[in-house]
Short mmCIF file of C-alpha atoms in Angstrom, two decimals:
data_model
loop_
_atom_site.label_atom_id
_atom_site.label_comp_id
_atom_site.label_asym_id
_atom_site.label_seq_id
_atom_site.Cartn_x
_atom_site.Cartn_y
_atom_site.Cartn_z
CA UNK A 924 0.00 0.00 0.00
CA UNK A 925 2.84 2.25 0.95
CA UNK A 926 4.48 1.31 -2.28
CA UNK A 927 1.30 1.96 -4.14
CA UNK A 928 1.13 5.51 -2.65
CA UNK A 929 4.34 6.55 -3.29
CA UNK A 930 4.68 6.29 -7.13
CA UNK A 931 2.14 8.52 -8.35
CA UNK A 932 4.88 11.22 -6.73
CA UNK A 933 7.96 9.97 -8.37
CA UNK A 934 6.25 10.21 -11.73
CA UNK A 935 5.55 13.72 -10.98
CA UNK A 936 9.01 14.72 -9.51
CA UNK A 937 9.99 12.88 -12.42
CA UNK A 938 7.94 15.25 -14.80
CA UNK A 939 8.90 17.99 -13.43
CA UNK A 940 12.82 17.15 -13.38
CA UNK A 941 11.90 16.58 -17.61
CA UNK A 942 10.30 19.72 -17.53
CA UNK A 943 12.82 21.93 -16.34
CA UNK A 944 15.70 20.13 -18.07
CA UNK A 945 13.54 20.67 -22.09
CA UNK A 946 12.99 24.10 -20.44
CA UNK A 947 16.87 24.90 -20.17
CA UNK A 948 17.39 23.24 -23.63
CA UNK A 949 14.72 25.43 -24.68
CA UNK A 950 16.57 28.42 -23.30
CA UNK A 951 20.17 27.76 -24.26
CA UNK A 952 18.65 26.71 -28.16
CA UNK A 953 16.47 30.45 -28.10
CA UNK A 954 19.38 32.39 -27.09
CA UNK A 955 21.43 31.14 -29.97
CA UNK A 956 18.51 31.68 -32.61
CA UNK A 957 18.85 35.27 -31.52
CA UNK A 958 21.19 36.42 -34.81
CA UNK A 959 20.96 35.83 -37.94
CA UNK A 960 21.50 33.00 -40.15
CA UNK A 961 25.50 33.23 -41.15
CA UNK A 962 27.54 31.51 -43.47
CA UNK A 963 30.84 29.79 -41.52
CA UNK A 964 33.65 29.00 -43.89
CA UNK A 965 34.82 25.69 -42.28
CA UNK A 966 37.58 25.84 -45.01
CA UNK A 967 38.15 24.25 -48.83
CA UNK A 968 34.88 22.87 -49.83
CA UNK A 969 33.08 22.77 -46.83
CA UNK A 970 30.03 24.47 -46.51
CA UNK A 971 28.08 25.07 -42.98
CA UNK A 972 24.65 26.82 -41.97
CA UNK A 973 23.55 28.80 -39.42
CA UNK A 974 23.22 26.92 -35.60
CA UNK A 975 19.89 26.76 -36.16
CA UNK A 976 21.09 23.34 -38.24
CA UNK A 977 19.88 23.17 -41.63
CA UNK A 978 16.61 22.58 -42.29
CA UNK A 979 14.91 24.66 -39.56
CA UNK A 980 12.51 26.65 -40.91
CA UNK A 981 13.04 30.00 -41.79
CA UNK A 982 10.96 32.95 -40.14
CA UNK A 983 10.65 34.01 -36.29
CA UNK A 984 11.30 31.67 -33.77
CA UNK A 985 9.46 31.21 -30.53
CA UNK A 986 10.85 30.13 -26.97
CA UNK A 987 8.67 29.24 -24.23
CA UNK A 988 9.46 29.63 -20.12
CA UNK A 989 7.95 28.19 -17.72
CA UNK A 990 6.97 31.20 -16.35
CA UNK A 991 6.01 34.03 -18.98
CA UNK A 992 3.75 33.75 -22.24
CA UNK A 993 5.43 32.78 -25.58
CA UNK A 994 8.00 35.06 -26.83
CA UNK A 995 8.17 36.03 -30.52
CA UNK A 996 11.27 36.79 -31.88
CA UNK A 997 11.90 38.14 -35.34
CA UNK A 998 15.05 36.68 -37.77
CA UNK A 999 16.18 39.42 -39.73
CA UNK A 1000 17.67 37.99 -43.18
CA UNK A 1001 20.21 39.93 -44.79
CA UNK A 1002 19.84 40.52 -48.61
CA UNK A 1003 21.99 39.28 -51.03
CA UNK A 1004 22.51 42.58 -52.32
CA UNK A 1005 21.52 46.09 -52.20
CA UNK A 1006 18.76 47.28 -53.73
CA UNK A 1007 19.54 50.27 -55.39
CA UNK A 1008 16.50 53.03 -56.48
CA UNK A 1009 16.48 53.95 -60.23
CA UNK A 1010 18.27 57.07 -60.68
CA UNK A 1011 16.26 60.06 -61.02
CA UNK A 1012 16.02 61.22 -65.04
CA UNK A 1013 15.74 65.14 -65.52
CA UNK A 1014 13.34 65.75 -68.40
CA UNK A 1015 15.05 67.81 -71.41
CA UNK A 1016 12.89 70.15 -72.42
CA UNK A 1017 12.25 70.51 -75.95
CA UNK A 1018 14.49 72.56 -78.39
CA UNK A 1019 12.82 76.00 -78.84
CA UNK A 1020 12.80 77.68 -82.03
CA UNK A 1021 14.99 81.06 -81.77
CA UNK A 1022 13.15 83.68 -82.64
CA UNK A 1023 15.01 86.24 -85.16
CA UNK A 1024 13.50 89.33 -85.55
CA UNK A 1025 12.81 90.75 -88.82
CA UNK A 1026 15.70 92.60 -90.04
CA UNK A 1027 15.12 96.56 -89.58
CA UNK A 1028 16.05 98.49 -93.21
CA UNK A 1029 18.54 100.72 -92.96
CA UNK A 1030 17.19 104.60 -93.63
CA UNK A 1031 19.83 106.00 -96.02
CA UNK A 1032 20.12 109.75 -95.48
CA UNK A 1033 18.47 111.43 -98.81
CA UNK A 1034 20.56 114.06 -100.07
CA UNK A 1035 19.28 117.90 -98.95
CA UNK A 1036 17.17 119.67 -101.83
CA UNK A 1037 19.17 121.75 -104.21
CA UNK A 1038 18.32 125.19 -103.77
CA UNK A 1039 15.65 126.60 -105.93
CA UNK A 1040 16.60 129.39 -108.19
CA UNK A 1041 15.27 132.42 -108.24
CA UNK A 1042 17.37 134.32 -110.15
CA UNK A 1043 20.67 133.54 -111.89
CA UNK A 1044 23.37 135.79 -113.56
CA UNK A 1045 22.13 136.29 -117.25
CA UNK A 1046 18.95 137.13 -116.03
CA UNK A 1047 17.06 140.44 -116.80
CA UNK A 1048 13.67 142.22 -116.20
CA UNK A 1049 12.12 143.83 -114.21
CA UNK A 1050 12.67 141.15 -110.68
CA UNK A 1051 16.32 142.10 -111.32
CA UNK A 1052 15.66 145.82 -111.05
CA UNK A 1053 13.83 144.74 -108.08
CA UNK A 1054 16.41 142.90 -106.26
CA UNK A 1055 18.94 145.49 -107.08
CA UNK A 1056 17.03 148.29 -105.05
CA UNK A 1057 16.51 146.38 -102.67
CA UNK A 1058 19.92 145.70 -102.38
CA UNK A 1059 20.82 148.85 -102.56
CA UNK A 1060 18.02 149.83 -99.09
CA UNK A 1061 21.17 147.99 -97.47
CA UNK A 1062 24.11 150.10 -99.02
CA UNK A 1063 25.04 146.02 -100.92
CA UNK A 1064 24.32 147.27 -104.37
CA UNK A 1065 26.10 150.86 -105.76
CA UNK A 1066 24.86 153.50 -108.02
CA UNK A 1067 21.78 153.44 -110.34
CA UNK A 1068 19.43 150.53 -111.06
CA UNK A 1069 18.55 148.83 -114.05
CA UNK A 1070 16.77 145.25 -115.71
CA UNK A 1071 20.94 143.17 -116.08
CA UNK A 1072 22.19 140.71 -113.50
CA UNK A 1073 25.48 141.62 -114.30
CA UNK A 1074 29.00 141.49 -112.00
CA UNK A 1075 27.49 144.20 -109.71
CA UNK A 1076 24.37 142.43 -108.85
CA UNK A 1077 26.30 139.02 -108.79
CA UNK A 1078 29.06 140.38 -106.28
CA UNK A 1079 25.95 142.21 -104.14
CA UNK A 1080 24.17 139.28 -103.76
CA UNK A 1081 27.56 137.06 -102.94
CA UNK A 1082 28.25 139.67 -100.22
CA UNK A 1083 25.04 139.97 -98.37
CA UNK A 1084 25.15 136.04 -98.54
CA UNK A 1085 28.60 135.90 -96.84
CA UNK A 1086 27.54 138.23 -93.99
CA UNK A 1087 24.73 136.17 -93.49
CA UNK A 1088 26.52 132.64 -93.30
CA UNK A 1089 24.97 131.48 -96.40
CA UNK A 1090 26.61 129.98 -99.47
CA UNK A 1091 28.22 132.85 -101.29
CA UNK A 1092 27.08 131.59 -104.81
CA UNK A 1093 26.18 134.59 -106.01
CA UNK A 1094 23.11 133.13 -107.47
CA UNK A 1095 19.94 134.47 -105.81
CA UNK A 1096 18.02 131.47 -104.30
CA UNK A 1097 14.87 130.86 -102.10
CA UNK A 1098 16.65 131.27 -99.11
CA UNK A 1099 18.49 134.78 -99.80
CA UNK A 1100 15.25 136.28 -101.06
CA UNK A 1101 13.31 135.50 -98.32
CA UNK A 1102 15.42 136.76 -95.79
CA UNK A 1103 16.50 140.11 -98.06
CA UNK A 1104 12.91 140.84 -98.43
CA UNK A 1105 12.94 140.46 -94.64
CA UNK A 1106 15.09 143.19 -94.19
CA UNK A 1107 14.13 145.44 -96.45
CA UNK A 1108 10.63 147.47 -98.09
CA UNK A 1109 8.84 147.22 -101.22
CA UNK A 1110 10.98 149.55 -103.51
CA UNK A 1111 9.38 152.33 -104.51
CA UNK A 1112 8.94 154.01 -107.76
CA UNK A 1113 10.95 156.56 -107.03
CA UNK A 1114 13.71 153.78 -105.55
CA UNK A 1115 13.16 151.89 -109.08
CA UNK A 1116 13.47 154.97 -111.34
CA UNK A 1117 16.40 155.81 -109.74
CA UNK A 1118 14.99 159.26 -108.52
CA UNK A 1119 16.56 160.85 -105.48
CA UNK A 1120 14.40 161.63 -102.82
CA UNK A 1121 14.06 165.00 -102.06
CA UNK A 1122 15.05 165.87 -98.26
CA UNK A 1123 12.36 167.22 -96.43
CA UNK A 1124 13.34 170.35 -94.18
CA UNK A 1125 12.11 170.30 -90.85
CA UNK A 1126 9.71 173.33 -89.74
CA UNK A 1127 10.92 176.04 -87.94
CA UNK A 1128 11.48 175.32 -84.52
CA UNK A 1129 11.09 171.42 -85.44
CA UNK A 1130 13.76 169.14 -84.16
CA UNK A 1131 17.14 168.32 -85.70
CA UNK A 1132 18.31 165.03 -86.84
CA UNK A 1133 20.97 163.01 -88.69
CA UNK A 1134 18.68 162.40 -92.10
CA UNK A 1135 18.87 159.36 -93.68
CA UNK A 1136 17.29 159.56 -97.75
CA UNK A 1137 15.41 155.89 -96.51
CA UNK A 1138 13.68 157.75 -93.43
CA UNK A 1139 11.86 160.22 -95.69
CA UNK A 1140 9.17 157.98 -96.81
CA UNK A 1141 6.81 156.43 -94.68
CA UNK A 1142 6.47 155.77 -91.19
CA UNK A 1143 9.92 155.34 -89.70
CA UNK A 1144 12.05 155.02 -86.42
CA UNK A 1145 15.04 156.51 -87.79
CA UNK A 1146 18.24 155.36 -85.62
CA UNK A 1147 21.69 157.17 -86.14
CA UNK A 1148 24.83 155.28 -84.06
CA UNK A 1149 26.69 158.61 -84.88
CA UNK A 1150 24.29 160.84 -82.83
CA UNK A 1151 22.51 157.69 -80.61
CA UNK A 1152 19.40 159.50 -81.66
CA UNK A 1153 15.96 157.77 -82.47
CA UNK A 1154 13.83 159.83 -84.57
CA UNK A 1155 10.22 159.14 -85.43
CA UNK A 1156 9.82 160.04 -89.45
CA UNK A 1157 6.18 160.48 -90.65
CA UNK A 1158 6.52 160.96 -94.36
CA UNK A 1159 9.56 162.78 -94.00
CA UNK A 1160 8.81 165.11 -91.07
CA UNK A 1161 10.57 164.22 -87.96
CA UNK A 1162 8.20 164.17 -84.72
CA UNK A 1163 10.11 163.99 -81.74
CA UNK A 1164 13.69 161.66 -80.79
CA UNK A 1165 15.15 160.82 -77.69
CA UNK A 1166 18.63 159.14 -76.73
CA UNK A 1167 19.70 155.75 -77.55
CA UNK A 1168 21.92 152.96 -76.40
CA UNK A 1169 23.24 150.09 -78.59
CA UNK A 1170 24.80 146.79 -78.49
CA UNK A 1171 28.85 146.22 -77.77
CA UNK A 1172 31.43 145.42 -80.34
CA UNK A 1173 30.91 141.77 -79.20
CA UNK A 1174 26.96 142.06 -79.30
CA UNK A 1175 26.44 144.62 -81.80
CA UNK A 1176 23.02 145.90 -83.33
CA UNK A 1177 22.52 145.13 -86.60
CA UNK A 1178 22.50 148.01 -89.25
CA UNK A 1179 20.34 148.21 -92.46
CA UNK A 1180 16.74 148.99 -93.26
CA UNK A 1181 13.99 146.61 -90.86
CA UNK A 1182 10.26 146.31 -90.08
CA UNK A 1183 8.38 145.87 -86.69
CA UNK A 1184 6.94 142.65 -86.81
CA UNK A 1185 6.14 141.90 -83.38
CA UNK A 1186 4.99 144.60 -80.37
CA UNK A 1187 4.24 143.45 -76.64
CA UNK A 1188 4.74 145.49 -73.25
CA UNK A 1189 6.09 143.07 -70.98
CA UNK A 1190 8.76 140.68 -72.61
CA UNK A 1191 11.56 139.26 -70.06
CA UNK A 1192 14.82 138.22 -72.33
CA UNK A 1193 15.02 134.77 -73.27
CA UNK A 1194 19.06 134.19 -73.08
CA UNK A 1195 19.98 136.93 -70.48
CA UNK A 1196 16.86 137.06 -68.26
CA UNK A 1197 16.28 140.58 -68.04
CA UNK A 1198 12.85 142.75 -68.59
CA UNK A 1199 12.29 144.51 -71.77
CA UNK A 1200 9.56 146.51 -71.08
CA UNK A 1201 7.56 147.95 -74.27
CA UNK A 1202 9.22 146.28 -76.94
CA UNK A 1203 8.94 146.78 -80.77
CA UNK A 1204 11.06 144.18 -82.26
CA UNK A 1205 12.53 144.29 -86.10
CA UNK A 1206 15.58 142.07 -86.27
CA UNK A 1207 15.17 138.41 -84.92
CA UNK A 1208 15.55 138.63 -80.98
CA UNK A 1209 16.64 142.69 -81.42
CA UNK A 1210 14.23 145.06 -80.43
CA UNK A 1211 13.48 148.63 -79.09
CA UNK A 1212 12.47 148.63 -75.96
CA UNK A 1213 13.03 151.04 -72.28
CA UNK A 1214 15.80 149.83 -70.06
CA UNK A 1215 15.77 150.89 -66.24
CA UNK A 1216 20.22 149.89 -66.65
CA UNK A 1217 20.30 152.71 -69.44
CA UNK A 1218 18.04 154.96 -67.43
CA UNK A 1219 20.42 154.25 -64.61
CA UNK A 1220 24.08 153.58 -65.87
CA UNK A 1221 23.99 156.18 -69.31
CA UNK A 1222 26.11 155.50 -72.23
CA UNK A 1223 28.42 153.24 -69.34
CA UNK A 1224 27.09 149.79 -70.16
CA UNK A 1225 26.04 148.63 -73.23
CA UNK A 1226 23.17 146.35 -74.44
CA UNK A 1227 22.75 143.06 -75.68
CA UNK A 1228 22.08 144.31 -79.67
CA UNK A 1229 19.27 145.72 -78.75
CA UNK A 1230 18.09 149.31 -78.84
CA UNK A 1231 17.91 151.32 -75.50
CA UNK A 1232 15.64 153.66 -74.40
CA UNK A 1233 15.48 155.57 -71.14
CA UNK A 1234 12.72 157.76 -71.47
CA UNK A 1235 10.05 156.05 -70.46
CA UNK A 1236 7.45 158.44 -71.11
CA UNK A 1237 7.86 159.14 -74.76
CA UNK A 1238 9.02 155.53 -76.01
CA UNK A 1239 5.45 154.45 -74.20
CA UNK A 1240 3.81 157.39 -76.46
CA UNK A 1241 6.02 156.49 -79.62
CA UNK A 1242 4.69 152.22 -78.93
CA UNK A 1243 0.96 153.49 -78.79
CA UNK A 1244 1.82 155.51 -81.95
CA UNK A 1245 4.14 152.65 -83.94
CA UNK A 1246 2.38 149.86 -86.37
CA UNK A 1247 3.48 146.31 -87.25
CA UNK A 1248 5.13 146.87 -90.27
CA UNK A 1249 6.05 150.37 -89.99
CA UNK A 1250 9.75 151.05 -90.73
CA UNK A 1251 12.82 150.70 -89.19
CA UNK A 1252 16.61 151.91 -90.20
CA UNK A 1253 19.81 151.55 -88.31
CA UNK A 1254 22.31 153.80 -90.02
CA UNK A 1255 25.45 155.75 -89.21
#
């Protein structure tokens, strides 16, 4: 009986002593199966496997204790070789088409216009008598006139060309008429018959002046340099004068016979910035006109080309009395 009851026990110690020892097995085996699967060269022409043994299978392996729940464990296998990502490819972009531009023409400069003609040497009539007294209103053309462009007229016109920077051609073009017959009057009949004007004596008591023959006709402001006089001429008869100033050697004013073509009352200089107060111009930017520095200074200064007046008083009665296109001469 005692036999009986004692064997039941030694089977279970004996259990348990199996137990533990597959448990250690179990241990020492999962602790190894912890790396990977290696190749061991075991020299020439042998060949080994992991110490998992061959033929265990691959994939995670799981150990068991007694006293916690399964373990999984993960076996990493290498790869045989690297896996490399396709290298990136940059599109090209597609050729573009240059774009030329249109070739620009090239402007070739056209020759200048020749000069028209108006009158050549050769020529006659009465245009040529024409020209030559008008010439002659600027002391260009000497002694009586008549219908022949001859030498005289030729060298006349080549001279009041030169002074004027033009080509001295001698030939009368567009361009030297227009600005003669800027400078000068209509000839008379008297002027184209060659018939000296007759000078007009001034009335008793009347004012003396330096005459000039082209004051006596018309309506003039008649300006001597030699006695810096200005005397208004109505048909010959002088009215009243008063003293002028001129331009310096540098700046003179211009001489010869002229026309008012522009009048205004206040005008401030455009190159030298200074007022010219009632001005009646007849040459380009030359004019008469008052000036306070005259009034001031006298014959010590000098203008710009202009003329100077200082009496204020009578050059504002001689503007209200003056008419665009009445006459203007600059003489000595």
């Amino acid at each position: 009986m005692m036999q009986a009851a004692s064997s039941p026990v030694r089977a279970t110690a004996g259990v348990r002593r199996a137990l533990v020892l597959a448990g250690a097995i179990a241990m020492v085996v999962a602790s190894t199966a912890c790396t990977p699967n290696q190749t061991v060269d075991r020299g020439a022409g042998a060949t080994g496997t992991g110490v998992a043994g061959s033929g265990t299978p691959s994939g995670p392996t799981t150990t068991e204790s007694p006293s916690s729940a399964p373990t999984t464990v993960p076996t990493t296998t290498p790869s045989t070789s690297p896996t490399s990502a396709p290298p990136a490819t940059t599109p090209v972009p597609a050729p573009t088409k240059p774009v030329t531009k249109p070739a620009t023409p090239t402007k070739t400069a056209e020759p200048a216009p020749a000069p028209v003609v108006v009158l050549r040497p050769g020529d006659s009539g009465p245009k040529v008598r024409a020209l030559q007294a008008r010439l002659r209103q600027l002391n260009w053309f000497e002694g009586d006139v008549n219908n022949g462009y001859g030498s005289r007229t030729t060298a006349a016109v080549r001279g009041f060309q030169a002074k004027r920077g033009f080509d001295a051609t001698g030939v009368l073009d567009e361009r030297t008429w227009d600005r003669l017959v800027a400078m000068t009057h209509t000839p008379t009949s008297d002027e184209l018959a060659n018939v000296k004007p007759t000078l007009v004596q001034p009335k008793p008591g009347a004012i003396s002046w330096d005459v000039d023959p082209r004051c006596l006709t018309g309506r003039v402001m008649c300006v001597s340099k030699t006695t810096r006089q200005l005397t208004w001429v109505v048909d010959g008869v002088p009215q009243y004068g008063f003293d002028v100033r001129f331009g310096s050697d540098e700046l003179p004013t211009r001489e010869g016979v002229f026309s008012v073509y522009k009048k205004q009352v206040d005008v401030i200089s455009n190159l030298y910035h200074t007022p010219m107060p009632y001005s009646m111009f007849f040459s380009g930017g030359q004019a008469v006109h008052y000036s306070s520095n005259f009034a001031r200074l006298g014959y010590a200064g000098a203008s710009h080309g202009c003329i100077n007046v200082r009496n204020k008083p009578l050059l504002v009665q001689l503007y209200g009395e003056v008419r665009i296109g009445d006459k203007v001469v600059v003489h000595w």
